[in-house]
Amino acid sequence: MLTRDELEHLIRHGEIDTVLMVFPDLQGRLVGKRTTGRFFLQSVADAGTENCDYLIACDMDNNPVPGYRFTSYEQGYGDMLAKADWNTVRLIPWVEKTAMIMCDLLDVDSGNLVEVAPRSILQAQVDAAAAMGFLPMVASEIEFYLFKDTYDEAHEKGYRNLRPHSPWLEDYHILQTTKDEYILGAIRRNLEAAGVPVEFSKGEAGKGQHEINLDYTTAVEMADRNSVYKLAAKEIAHFNGRSVSFMAKYDFNDTGSSCHIHSSLWTLDGQTAVFDDHHGPHGMSETFQHYLAGQIATAREFSLLWAPTINSYKRFQLGSWAPTGVGWGIDNRTLGFRKVGHGKGTRVECRIPGSDANSYFAFAGTLAGGLYGIKHKLPLGEAFMGNGYDAPDIPRIPWNIVDAINLWEGSTIAREAFGEEVHHHILTMAKAEWEAFNHTVTDWELRRYWERI
């Protein structure tokens, strides 16, 4: 990570000639502008950049979506201001002479934060935690598939008959991951050089599937790191004639890709973790119990924040390593929530999100649910023992986006936690995803009906 002074020094000495001023869109992708180093120093560093406000009111294809209160054709699709967060300056070593800065989005006229921007939504939950005396710490494990096809080749093939980088399941497999190391090693080293600390990479339970784990940190910084990680993995794969996919379920017959979220609360000074209590059940403090109870209580209603696409729900299959039940257990991977760690590392792992989740929304949902449990002192039920896939009394994760939309739309808890405007914005986004799916004829329909109906 760089300071502002260090970045300006590198620009003036010709070591950096391009600065990416970026922010996450509704899908969690980084969007924004590339500015020359010269112009950045002259006009952008203090003033920021102006960007069309439709960027946080579009679908996956960047089509403007009607129905948003925030912006529309009727309102003229004006600009919003992207202002540098100077705590997020980093080199992008895999792109020549390039640096990146995460930006917060502001109203051009008032200078206020745009409430419905993904980064603002997460920051609001961090602020809510601070008001209760807590500093959230978060880490996540995001999986992806590595393919021998380039992105252009995959597109030309209609994303059929793709060639996974491994012919077999490579979970923890050293020989196969050594074969993949020219990509995975490049991702790890470049992330480290970009100020995104990496713990490790490993093969996962699918053919060509991998996971990279990043150091835990504060919530917004962790979401920023995830955005950089996803971008780096795609771009480094591209530069090497390969591709990666963060789809939740690219092949129904193979393992889905997850984004397991580990979270805990600390004192505001970041010195003391508050989840560990040797005298509590399973070493869990009362605060931890309420926090986990809140996540469980809100999991179904908040599922859109963890599973935002049509494809997300294909991942929730019995015996697939993705959970189908909302219950919790002690180090039990068959459930939606898992108590893990010891001492200050005591934390809850939410196993529901897929790798397609927008980290800012997913973390916001995690924190909002936990804080709801603390605020209302929700009791935590007993830990489930055994196979969570077979548990008859555990609430189930919605199995499709329509059910998830209905749960979010009717959720008074979501309105309470996020506010009416954010609730409406996410609802509109989800409905647009469902509508887009219903405006196409799928390959499945053609194979099933074209000749035989």
Tab-separated table of C-alpha atoms in Angstrom:
chain	number	residue	atom	x	y	z
A	1	MET	CA	0.000	0.000	0.000
A	2	LEU	CA	1.167	3.519	-0.804
A	3	THR	CA	0.594	6.889	0.765
A	4	ARG	CA	-0.582	9.807	-1.332
A	5	ASP	CA	2.880	11.347	-1.182
A	6	GLU	CA	4.509	8.113	-2.339
A	7	LEU	CA	2.095	7.814	-5.267
A	8	GLU	CA	2.723	11.389	-6.343
A	9	HIS	CA	6.486	10.810	-6.108
A	10	LEU	CA	6.229	7.724	-8.349
A	11	ILE	CA	4.174	9.661	-10.895
A	12	ARG	CA	6.566	12.605	-10.995
A	13	HIS	CA	9.523	10.252	-11.512
A	14	GLY	CA	7.825	8.352	-14.345
A	15	GLU	CA	7.458	5.055	-12.494
A	16	ILE	CA	3.648	5.306	-12.581
A	17	ASP	CA	1.895	6.810	-15.602
A	18	THR	CA	-1.665	5.499	-15.102
A	19	VAL	CA	-3.979	5.703	-12.090
A	20	LEU	CA	-7.160	3.635	-11.912
A	21	MET	CA	-9.924	5.478	-10.046
A	22	VAL	CA	-12.345	2.627	-9.339
A	23	PHE	CA	-15.410	1.615	-7.331
A	24	PRO	CA	-17.584	-1.515	-7.213
A	25	ASP	CA	-20.778	-1.784	-9.232
A	26	LEU	CA	-23.821	-3.776	-8.119
A	27	GLN	CA	-22.193	-7.026	-9.234
A	28	GLY	CA	-19.006	-6.226	-7.278
A	29	ARG	CA	-16.981	-5.572	-10.439
A	30	LEU	CA	-14.535	-2.685	-10.397
A	31	VAL	CA	-15.527	0.130	-12.743
A	32	GLY	CA	-14.210	3.650	-13.189
A	33	LYS	CA	-11.635	5.554	-15.196
A	34	ARG	CA	-7.981	5.307	-16.150
A	35	THR	CA	-6.323	8.686	-15.802
A	36	THR	CA	-2.858	9.654	-16.929
A	37	GLY	CA	-0.433	10.400	-14.136
A	38	ARG	CA	-0.028	13.991	-15.292
A	39	PHE	CA	-3.760	14.700	-15.345
A	40	PHE	CA	-4.234	12.882	-12.052
A	41	LEU	CA	-1.835	15.262	-10.320
A	42	GLN	CA	-3.289	18.323	-12.026
A	43	SER	CA	-7.012	17.713	-11.768
A	44	VAL	CA	-8.080	14.404	-10.214
A	45	ALA	CA	-6.229	13.835	-6.928
A	46	ASP	CA	-8.280	16.433	-5.068
A	47	ALA	CA	-11.347	16.802	-7.268
A	48	GLY	CA	-12.050	13.126	-8.068
A	49	THR	CA	-13.732	11.938	-11.254
A	50	GLU	CA	-17.331	12.192	-12.384
A	51	ASN	CA	-19.056	9.016	-13.548
A	52	CYS	CA	-22.556	8.315	-14.841
A	53	ASP	CA	-24.796	7.271	-11.954
A	54	TYR	CA	-26.292	4.459	-14.035
A	55	LEU	CA	-23.186	2.421	-13.137
A	56	ILE	CA	-24.866	1.421	-9.874
A	57	ALA	CA	-28.266	0.931	-11.488
A	58	CYS	CA	-27.423	-1.448	-14.364
A	59	ASP	CA	-27.711	-5.169	-14.917
A	60	MET	CA	-24.840	-7.557	-15.688
A	61	ASP	CA	-24.793	-6.394	-19.319
A	62	ASN	CA	-24.603	-2.712	-18.312
A	63	ASN	CA	-28.158	-2.160	-19.495
A	64	PRO	CA	-29.964	0.604	-17.563
A	65	VAL	CA	-32.699	-0.985	-15.440
A	66	PRO	CA	-36.013	0.834	-14.933
A	67	GLY	CA	-37.548	1.037	-11.485
A	68	TYR	CA	-34.659	2.418	-9.432
A	69	ARG	CA	-35.454	5.419	-7.262
A	70	PHE	CA	-31.822	6.502	-7.238
A	71	THR	CA	-31.574	7.250	-10.953
A	72	SER	CA	-33.484	6.748	-14.195
A	73	TYR	CA	-34.057	8.108	-17.694
A	74	GLU	CA	-36.680	10.387	-16.150
A	75	GLN	CA	-33.984	11.859	-13.901
A	76	GLY	CA	-31.573	12.129	-16.822
A	77	TYR	CA	-28.892	9.692	-15.605
A	78	GLY	CA	-26.614	12.356	-14.202
A	79	ASP	CA	-23.150	12.127	-12.685
A	80	MET	CA	-21.829	11.073	-9.313
A	81	LEU	CA	-18.428	11.965	-7.939
A	82	ALA	CA	-15.792	9.284	-7.267
A	83	LYS	CA	-13.451	10.611	-4.566
A	84	ALA	CA	-10.192	8.875	-3.694
A	85	ASP	CA	-9.991	6.950	-0.434
A	86	TRP	CA	-6.334	7.643	0.286
A	87	ASN	CA	-6.088	4.591	2.537
A	88	THR	CA	-6.486	2.345	-0.517
A	89	VAL	CA	-3.660	3.370	-2.872
A	90	ARG	CA	-1.901	0.316	-4.282
A	91	LEU	CA	0.363	-0.664	-7.127
A	92	ILE	CA	-1.059	-2.973	-9.789
A	93	PRO	CA	2.161	-4.771	-10.748
A	94	TRP	CA	0.640	-7.050	-13.392
A	95	VAL	CA	-0.293	-3.968	-15.473
A	96	GLU	CA	2.634	-1.785	-16.516
A	97	LYS	CA	3.188	1.472	-14.579
A	98	THR	CA	-0.272	1.381	-13.022
A	99	ALA	CA	-1.685	2.218	-9.595
A	100	MET	CA	-5.243	1.872	-8.278
A	101	ILE	CA	-7.321	3.852	-5.803
A	102	MET	CA	-10.694	2.763	-4.406
A	103	CYS	CA	-13.203	5.586	-4.459
A	104	ASP	CA	-16.266	6.510	-2.456
A	105	LEU	CA	-19.237	7.791	-4.435
A	106	LEU	CA	-20.654	11.204	-3.560
A	107	ASP	CA	-23.601	13.252	-4.741
A	108	VAL	CA	-22.203	15.901	-7.070
A	109	ASP	CA	-24.309	18.706	-5.582
A	110	SER	CA	-24.495	17.897	-1.876
A	111	GLY	CA	-21.203	16.083	-1.426
A	112	ASN	CA	-22.978	13.412	0.623
A	113	LEU	CA	-22.175	9.730	0.234
A	114	VAL	CA	-24.392	7.905	-2.242
A	115	GLU	CA	-26.383	5.718	0.150
A	116	VAL	CA	-27.022	2.884	-2.314
A	117	ALA	CA	-23.420	2.481	-3.505
A	118	PRO	CA	-22.037	-0.941	-2.470
A	119	ARG	CA	-19.120	0.518	-0.525
A	120	SER	CA	-21.476	2.910	1.309
A	121	ILE	CA	-23.857	0.073	2.179
A	122	LEU	CA	-21.071	-1.884	3.853
A	123	GLN	CA	-19.632	1.201	5.576
A	124	ALA	CA	-23.061	1.893	7.077
A	125	GLN	CA	-23.008	-1.512	8.787
A	126	VAL	CA	-19.461	-0.901	10.028
A	127	ASP	CA	-20.683	2.407	11.459
A	128	ALA	CA	-23.640	0.634	13.099
A	129	ALA	CA	-21.221	-1.805	14.718
A	130	ALA	CA	-19.049	1.085	15.931
A	131	ALA	CA	-22.098	2.735	17.509
A	132	MET	CA	-22.537	-0.475	19.523
A	133	GLY	CA	-18.860	-0.477	20.521
A	134	PHE	CA	-17.532	-3.053	18.042
A	135	LEU	CA	-14.997	-3.207	15.223
A	136	PRO	CA	-15.824	-6.012	12.753
A	137	MET	CA	-13.012	-8.156	11.390
A	138	VAL	CA	-13.631	-10.226	8.280
A	139	ALA	CA	-11.919	-12.737	6.028
A	140	SER	CA	-13.267	-14.821	3.172
A	141	GLU	CA	-12.331	-17.827	1.087
A	142	ILE	CA	-13.208	-17.344	-2.569
A	143	GLU	CA	-12.964	-20.272	-4.983
A	144	PHE	CA	-12.715	-20.267	-8.766
A	145	TYR	CA	-12.147	-22.580	-11.716
A	146	LEU	CA	-9.061	-22.319	-13.922
A	147	PHE	CA	-9.467	-23.227	-17.610
A	148	LYS	CA	-7.049	-23.893	-20.458
A	149	ASP	CA	-9.347	-21.888	-22.761
A	150	THR	CA	-8.843	-18.162	-23.148
A	151	TYR	CA	-11.802	-15.853	-22.536
A	152	ASP	CA	-12.227	-15.330	-26.276
A	153	GLU	CA	-12.108	-19.072	-26.954
A	154	ALA	CA	-14.658	-19.762	-24.233
A	155	HIS	CA	-16.963	-17.127	-25.712
A	156	GLU	CA	-16.593	-18.483	-29.250
A	157	LYS	CA	-17.466	-21.976	-27.972
A	158	GLY	CA	-20.603	-20.665	-26.287
A	159	TYR	CA	-19.017	-21.661	-22.964
A	160	ARG	CA	-19.508	-25.334	-23.840
A	161	ASN	CA	-16.888	-28.080	-23.781
A	162	LEU	CA	-14.475	-25.981	-21.765
A	163	ARG	CA	-11.195	-27.537	-20.699
A	164	PRO	CA	-10.575	-27.423	-16.936
A	165	HIS	CA	-6.901	-27.029	-16.091
A	166	SER	CA	-6.956	-30.340	-14.212
A	167	PRO	CA	-8.476	-33.657	-15.362
A	168	TRP	CA	-9.319	-34.665	-11.782
A	169	LEU	CA	-10.394	-33.314	-8.412
A	170	GLU	CA	-7.348	-31.566	-6.970
A	171	ASP	CA	-8.375	-30.854	-3.385
A	172	TYR	CA	-5.114	-30.215	-1.444
A	173	HIS	CA	-3.210	-31.977	-4.260
A	174	ILE	CA	0.384	-30.733	-4.521
A	175	LEU	CA	1.412	-32.347	-7.834
A	176	GLN	CA	-1.561	-30.954	-9.747
A	177	THR	CA	-1.324	-27.531	-8.148
A	178	THR	CA	2.361	-27.464	-9.110
A	179	LYS	CA	1.188	-27.852	-12.706
A	180	ASP	CA	-1.093	-24.870	-12.093
A	181	GLU	CA	1.550	-22.834	-10.283
A	182	TYR	CA	2.525	-20.651	-13.236
A	183	ILE	CA	-0.933	-19.065	-12.838
A	184	LEU	CA	-1.575	-19.451	-9.099
A	185	GLY	CA	1.924	-18.382	-8.129
A	186	ALA	CA	1.650	-15.310	-10.330
A	187	ILE	CA	-1.658	-14.397	-8.686
A	188	ARG	CA	-0.262	-14.810	-5.154
A	189	ARG	CA	2.928	-12.831	-5.836
A	190	ASN	CA	1.165	-10.015	-7.643
A	191	LEU	CA	-1.480	-9.709	-4.932
A	192	GLU	CA	1.212	-9.462	-2.276
A	193	ALA	CA	2.974	-6.777	-4.323
A	194	ALA	CA	-0.349	-4.930	-4.618
A	195	GLY	CA	-0.855	-4.744	-0.860
A	196	VAL	CA	-3.266	-7.692	-0.706
A	197	PRO	CA	-1.669	-10.107	1.796
A	198	VAL	CA	-2.143	-13.773	0.860
A	199	GLU	CA	-2.138	-16.629	3.371
A	200	PHE	CA	-2.137	-19.541	0.940
A	201	SER	CA	-3.621	-21.102	-2.154
A	202	LYS	CA	-4.825	-24.676	-2.495
A	203	GLY	CA	-6.507	-27.000	-4.905
A	204	GLU	CA	-10.216	-27.416	-4.283
A	205	ALA	CA	-12.800	-30.169	-4.702
A	206	GLY	CA	-13.456	-29.655	-8.422
A	207	LYS	CA	-11.538	-30.292	-11.624
A	208	GLY	CA	-9.367	-27.218	-12.048
A	209	GLN	CA	-10.822	-25.565	-8.954
A	210	HIS	CA	-8.721	-23.408	-6.634
A	211	GLU	CA	-9.035	-21.279	-3.535
A	212	ILE	CA	-6.899	-18.347	-2.432
A	213	ASN	CA	-7.136	-17.128	1.158
A	214	LEU	CA	-6.314	-13.552	2.123
A	215	ASP	CA	-5.345	-12.176	5.549
A	216	TYR	CA	-8.274	-11.028	7.668
A	217	THR	CA	-8.771	-7.301	8.171
A	218	THR	CA	-11.492	-4.698	8.642
A	219	ALA	CA	-14.677	-5.181	6.640
A	220	VAL	CA	-14.424	-2.524	3.916
A	221	GLU	CA	-10.732	-3.206	3.364
A	222	MET	CA	-11.484	-6.950	3.069
A	223	ALA	CA	-14.165	-6.287	0.462
A	224	ASP	CA	-11.727	-4.034	-1.422
A	225	ARG	CA	-9.112	-6.790	-1.321
A	226	ASN	CA	-11.607	-9.309	-2.681
A	227	SER	CA	-12.400	-7.007	-5.593
A	228	VAL	CA	-8.704	-6.627	-6.391
A	229	TYR	CA	-8.192	-10.398	-6.021
A	230	LYS	CA	-10.954	-11.234	-8.499
A	231	LEU	CA	-9.700	-8.679	-10.990
A	232	ALA	CA	-6.101	-9.861	-10.612
A	233	ALA	CA	-7.011	-13.531	-11.095
A	234	LYS	CA	-8.902	-12.767	-14.306
A	235	GLU	CA	-6.320	-10.408	-15.764
A	236	ILE	CA	-3.300	-12.580	-14.896
A	237	ALA	CA	-5.045	-15.617	-16.374
A	238	HIS	CA	-5.795	-13.585	-19.505
A	239	PHE	CA	-2.176	-12.456	-19.891
A	240	ASN	CA	-1.160	-16.132	-19.734
A	241	GLY	CA	-3.672	-17.391	-22.306
A	242	ARG	CA	-5.971	-18.886	-19.692
A	243	SER	CA	-9.268	-17.949	-18.052
A	244	VAL	CA	-10.876	-18.263	-14.639
A	245	SER	CA	-14.533	-18.206	-13.633
A	246	PHE	CA	-16.110	-17.124	-10.360
A	247	MET	CA	-19.530	-18.517	-11.285
A	248	ALA	CA	-21.193	-20.186	-8.319
A	249	LYS	CA	-21.964	-23.326	-10.365
A	250	TYR	CA	-20.431	-23.401	-13.827
A	251	ASP	CA	-21.233	-27.122	-14.294
A	252	PHE	CA	-24.065	-28.814	-12.436
A	253	ASN	CA	-22.048	-32.025	-12.245
A	254	ASP	CA	-19.048	-30.368	-10.609
A	255	THR	CA	-18.494	-28.708	-7.244
A	256	GLY	CA	-19.785	-25.159	-6.844
A	257	SER	CA	-17.500	-22.272	-5.940
A	258	SER	CA	-18.027	-20.560	-2.611
A	259	CYS	CA	-17.149	-17.383	-0.747
A	260	HIS	CA	-17.055	-18.531	2.881
A	261	ILE	CA	-17.172	-15.505	5.173
A	262	HIS	CA	-15.341	-15.545	8.522
A	263	SER	CA	-16.333	-12.727	10.841
A	264	SER	CA	-15.768	-11.629	14.420
A	265	LEU	CA	-16.165	-8.505	16.520
A	266	TRP	CA	-13.381	-6.682	18.373
A	267	THR	CA	-13.154	-3.667	20.635
A	268	LEU	CA	-13.073	-0.371	18.786
A	269	ASP	CA	-9.303	-0.048	19.197
A	270	GLY	CA	-8.834	-3.377	17.408
A	271	GLN	CA	-6.892	-4.831	20.326
A	272	THR	CA	-9.313	-7.286	21.931
A	273	ALA	CA	-11.519	-9.923	20.326
A	274	VAL	CA	-14.878	-10.282	22.089
A	275	PHE	CA	-16.082	-13.680	20.846
A	276	ASP	CA	-13.929	-15.946	23.023
A	277	ASP	CA	-15.069	-16.937	26.514
A	278	HIS	CA	-13.600	-20.060	28.099
A	279	HIS	CA	-16.550	-20.196	30.494
A	280	GLY	CA	-19.211	-19.972	27.820
A	281	PRO	CA	-20.722	-22.900	25.898
A	282	HIS	CA	-18.208	-24.134	23.314
A	283	GLY	CA	-15.949	-21.234	24.333
A	284	MET	CA	-18.440	-18.685	22.985
A	285	SER	CA	-19.078	-15.353	24.677
A	286	GLU	CA	-22.620	-14.101	25.129
A	287	THR	CA	-21.973	-11.501	22.427
A	288	PHE	CA	-20.878	-14.242	20.039
A	289	GLN	CA	-23.982	-16.299	20.774
A	290	HIS	CA	-26.313	-13.377	20.031
A	291	TYR	CA	-24.305	-12.482	16.908
A	292	LEU	CA	-24.545	-16.006	15.491
A	293	ALA	CA	-28.214	-16.277	16.463
A	294	GLY	CA	-28.868	-13.087	14.516
A	295	GLN	CA	-27.125	-14.400	11.424
A	296	ILE	CA	-29.202	-17.570	11.569
A	297	ALA	CA	-32.434	-15.634	12.139
A	298	THR	CA	-31.844	-13.382	9.115
A	299	ALA	CA	-30.150	-15.844	6.750
A	300	ARG	CA	-33.200	-16.675	4.649
A	301	GLU	CA	-34.388	-13.075	4.377
A	302	PHE	CA	-30.865	-11.836	3.564
A	303	SER	CA	-30.074	-14.595	1.070
A	304	LEU	CA	-30.067	-12.174	-1.888
A	305	LEU	CA	-26.976	-10.540	-0.397
A	306	TRP	CA	-25.110	-13.849	-0.522
A	307	ALA	CA	-26.695	-15.420	-3.608
A	308	PRO	CA	-27.462	-12.600	-6.087
A	309	THR	CA	-27.802	-14.434	-9.420
A	310	ILE	CA	-29.969	-17.079	-11.040
A	311	ASN	CA	-26.944	-19.352	-11.049
A	312	SER	CA	-26.234	-18.823	-7.334
A	313	TYR	CA	-29.053	-21.150	-6.325
A	314	LYS	CA	-27.812	-24.070	-8.445
A	315	ARG	CA	-24.981	-24.403	-5.918
A	316	PHE	CA	-27.210	-25.404	-2.983
A	317	GLN	CA	-27.299	-29.166	-3.537
A	318	LEU	CA	-27.304	-32.025	-1.029
A	319	GLY	CA	-23.851	-33.439	-0.309
A	320	SER	CA	-22.146	-30.836	-2.480
A	321	TRP	CA	-20.046	-28.995	0.158
A	322	ALA	CA	-22.455	-26.084	-0.254
A	323	PRO	CA	-24.984	-25.928	2.593
A	324	THR	CA	-28.716	-26.345	2.174
A	325	GLY	CA	-29.657	-25.732	5.821
A	326	VAL	CA	-29.338	-22.588	7.919
A	327	GLY	CA	-28.277	-24.342	11.149
A	328	TRP	CA	-24.953	-24.123	12.955
A	329	GLY	CA	-22.429	-26.559	14.343
A	330	ILE	CA	-18.940	-26.862	15.783
A	331	ASP	CA	-16.507	-27.298	12.892
A	332	ASN	CA	-19.230	-28.955	10.803
A	333	ARG	CA	-19.035	-28.311	7.058
A	334	THR	CA	-22.531	-29.643	6.321
A	335	LEU	CA	-24.276	-26.559	7.750
A	336	GLY	CA	-24.753	-22.936	6.813
A	337	PHE	CA	-22.773	-21.716	9.825
A	338	ARG	CA	-19.695	-23.150	11.507
A	339	LYS	CA	-18.044	-22.101	14.762
A	340	VAL	CA	-14.278	-22.254	14.240
A	341	GLY	CA	-11.065	-20.987	15.795
A	342	HIS	CA	-9.713	-20.572	19.290
A	343	GLY	CA	-8.782	-17.650	21.500
A	344	LYS	CA	-8.810	-14.351	19.637
A	345	GLY	CA	-9.303	-16.351	16.424
A	346	THR	CA	-12.742	-17.531	17.578
A	347	ARG	CA	-15.176	-16.679	14.806
A	348	VAL	CA	-18.176	-17.773	12.794
A	349	GLU	CA	-17.894	-18.998	9.234
A	350	CYS	CA	-20.912	-18.376	7.024
A	351	ARG	CA	-20.773	-21.008	4.282
A	352	ILE	CA	-23.825	-19.797	2.340
A	353	PRO	CA	-22.326	-17.212	-0.087
A	354	GLY	CA	-21.085	-18.299	-3.488
A	355	SER	CA	-18.041	-16.934	-5.272
A	356	ASP	CA	-20.366	-14.789	-7.390
A	357	ALA	CA	-21.385	-12.720	-4.359
A	358	ASN	CA	-20.654	-9.003	-4.259
A	359	SER	CA	-18.379	-8.896	-1.194
A	360	TYR	CA	-19.691	-5.497	-0.086
A	361	PHE	CA	-23.274	-6.790	0.025
A	362	ALA	CA	-22.297	-10.172	1.445
A	363	PHE	CA	-20.289	-8.631	4.292
A	364	ALA	CA	-23.020	-6.070	4.948
A	365	GLY	CA	-25.569	-8.869	5.308
A	366	THR	CA	-23.257	-10.808	7.601
A	367	LEU	CA	-22.751	-7.820	9.902
A	368	ALA	CA	-26.363	-6.635	9.798
A	369	GLY	CA	-27.636	-10.066	10.801
A	370	GLY	CA	-25.129	-10.385	13.617
A	371	LEU	CA	-25.824	-6.896	14.970
A	372	TYR	CA	-29.566	-7.588	14.826
A	373	GLY	CA	-29.000	-10.618	17.044
A	374	ILE	CA	-26.957	-8.610	19.552
A	375	LYS	CA	-29.426	-5.721	19.604
A	376	HIS	CA	-32.362	-8.032	20.249
A	377	LYS	CA	-30.386	-10.470	22.448
A	378	LEU	CA	-31.508	-13.432	20.368
A	379	PRO	CA	-30.855	-16.812	22.035
A	380	LEU	CA	-28.674	-19.328	20.211
A	381	GLY	CA	-30.041	-22.826	19.897
A	382	GLU	CA	-27.984	-25.941	20.438
A	383	ALA	CA	-25.256	-26.861	17.996
A	384	PHE	CA	-26.340	-29.450	15.452
A	385	MET	CA	-24.438	-32.728	15.468
A	386	GLY	CA	-24.245	-34.942	12.408
A	387	ASN	CA	-25.108	-34.505	8.746
A	388	GLY	CA	-26.815	-31.150	8.239
A	389	TYR	CA	-28.064	-32.197	4.816
A	390	ASP	CA	-30.337	-34.750	6.503
A	391	ALA	CA	-31.517	-32.532	9.370
A	392	PRO	CA	-35.343	-32.329	9.220
A	393	ASP	CA	-35.786	-29.393	11.610
A	394	ILE	CA	-33.304	-26.870	10.176
A	395	PRO	CA	-34.672	-24.006	8.040
A	396	ARG	CA	-33.619	-24.282	4.409
A	397	ILE	CA	-31.799	-21.781	2.245
A	398	PRO	CA	-34.091	-20.599	-0.576
A	399	TRP	CA	-33.561	-22.875	-3.557
A	400	ASN	CA	-34.316	-20.228	-6.196
A	401	ILE	CA	-34.062	-16.474	-6.659
A	402	VAL	CA	-37.849	-15.981	-6.734
A	403	ASP	CA	-38.209	-17.260	-3.176
A	404	ALA	CA	-35.219	-15.143	-2.146
A	405	ILE	CA	-36.785	-12.037	-3.723
A	406	ASN	CA	-40.056	-12.633	-1.881
A	407	LEU	CA	-38.263	-13.118	1.427
A	408	TRP	CA	-36.245	-9.899	0.989
A	409	GLU	CA	-39.260	-7.910	-0.229
A	410	GLY	CA	-41.298	-8.862	2.840
A	411	SER	CA	-38.475	-8.492	5.353
A	412	THR	CA	-39.049	-5.870	8.040
A	413	ILE	CA	-35.615	-6.799	9.427
A	414	ALA	CA	-33.931	-5.871	6.123
A	415	ARG	CA	-35.726	-2.528	6.085
A	416	GLU	CA	-34.718	-1.906	9.690
A	417	ALA	CA	-31.079	-2.884	9.117
A	418	PHE	CA	-30.457	-1.206	5.753
A	419	GLY	CA	-33.063	1.514	5.407
A	420	GLU	CA	-35.839	1.849	2.858
A	421	GLU	CA	-33.701	3.170	-0.011
A	422	VAL	CA	-31.067	0.417	0.154
A	423	HIS	CA	-33.776	-2.216	0.584
A	424	HIS	CA	-35.530	-0.967	-2.558
A	425	HIS	CA	-32.283	-0.743	-4.542
A	426	ILE	CA	-31.306	-4.364	-3.852
A	427	LEU	CA	-34.865	-5.543	-4.503
A	428	THR	CA	-34.879	-3.784	-7.880
A	429	MET	CA	-31.504	-5.330	-8.751
A	430	ALA	CA	-32.750	-8.845	-7.940
A	431	LYS	CA	-36.000	-8.442	-9.851
A	432	ALA	CA	-34.038	-7.249	-12.886
A	433	GLU	CA	-31.895	-10.401	-12.724
A	434	TRP	CA	-34.993	-12.606	-12.705
A	435	GLU	CA	-36.621	-10.627	-15.509
A	436	ALA	CA	-33.486	-10.886	-17.663
A	437	PHE	CA	-33.545	-14.660	-17.309
A	438	ASN	CA	-37.186	-14.790	-18.389
A	439	HIS	CA	-36.406	-12.833	-21.558
A	440	THR	CA	-34.320	-15.597	-23.086
A	441	VAL	CA	-34.729	-19.152	-24.347
A	442	THR	CA	-32.184	-21.421	-22.694
A	443	ASP	CA	-30.189	-24.271	-24.189
A	444	TRP	CA	-32.032	-26.590	-21.787
A	445	GLU	CA	-35.373	-25.596	-23.293
A	446	LEU	CA	-34.125	-26.123	-26.839
A	447	ARG	CA	-32.765	-29.585	-26.035
A	448	ARG	CA	-35.900	-30.575	-24.151
A	449	TYR	CA	-38.656	-29.211	-26.369
A	450	TRP	CA	-37.478	-28.396	-29.917
A	451	GLU	CA	-38.054	-31.823	-31.438
A	452	ARG	CA	-39.949	-33.776	-28.817
A	453	ILE	CA	-42.763	-31.523	-27.690
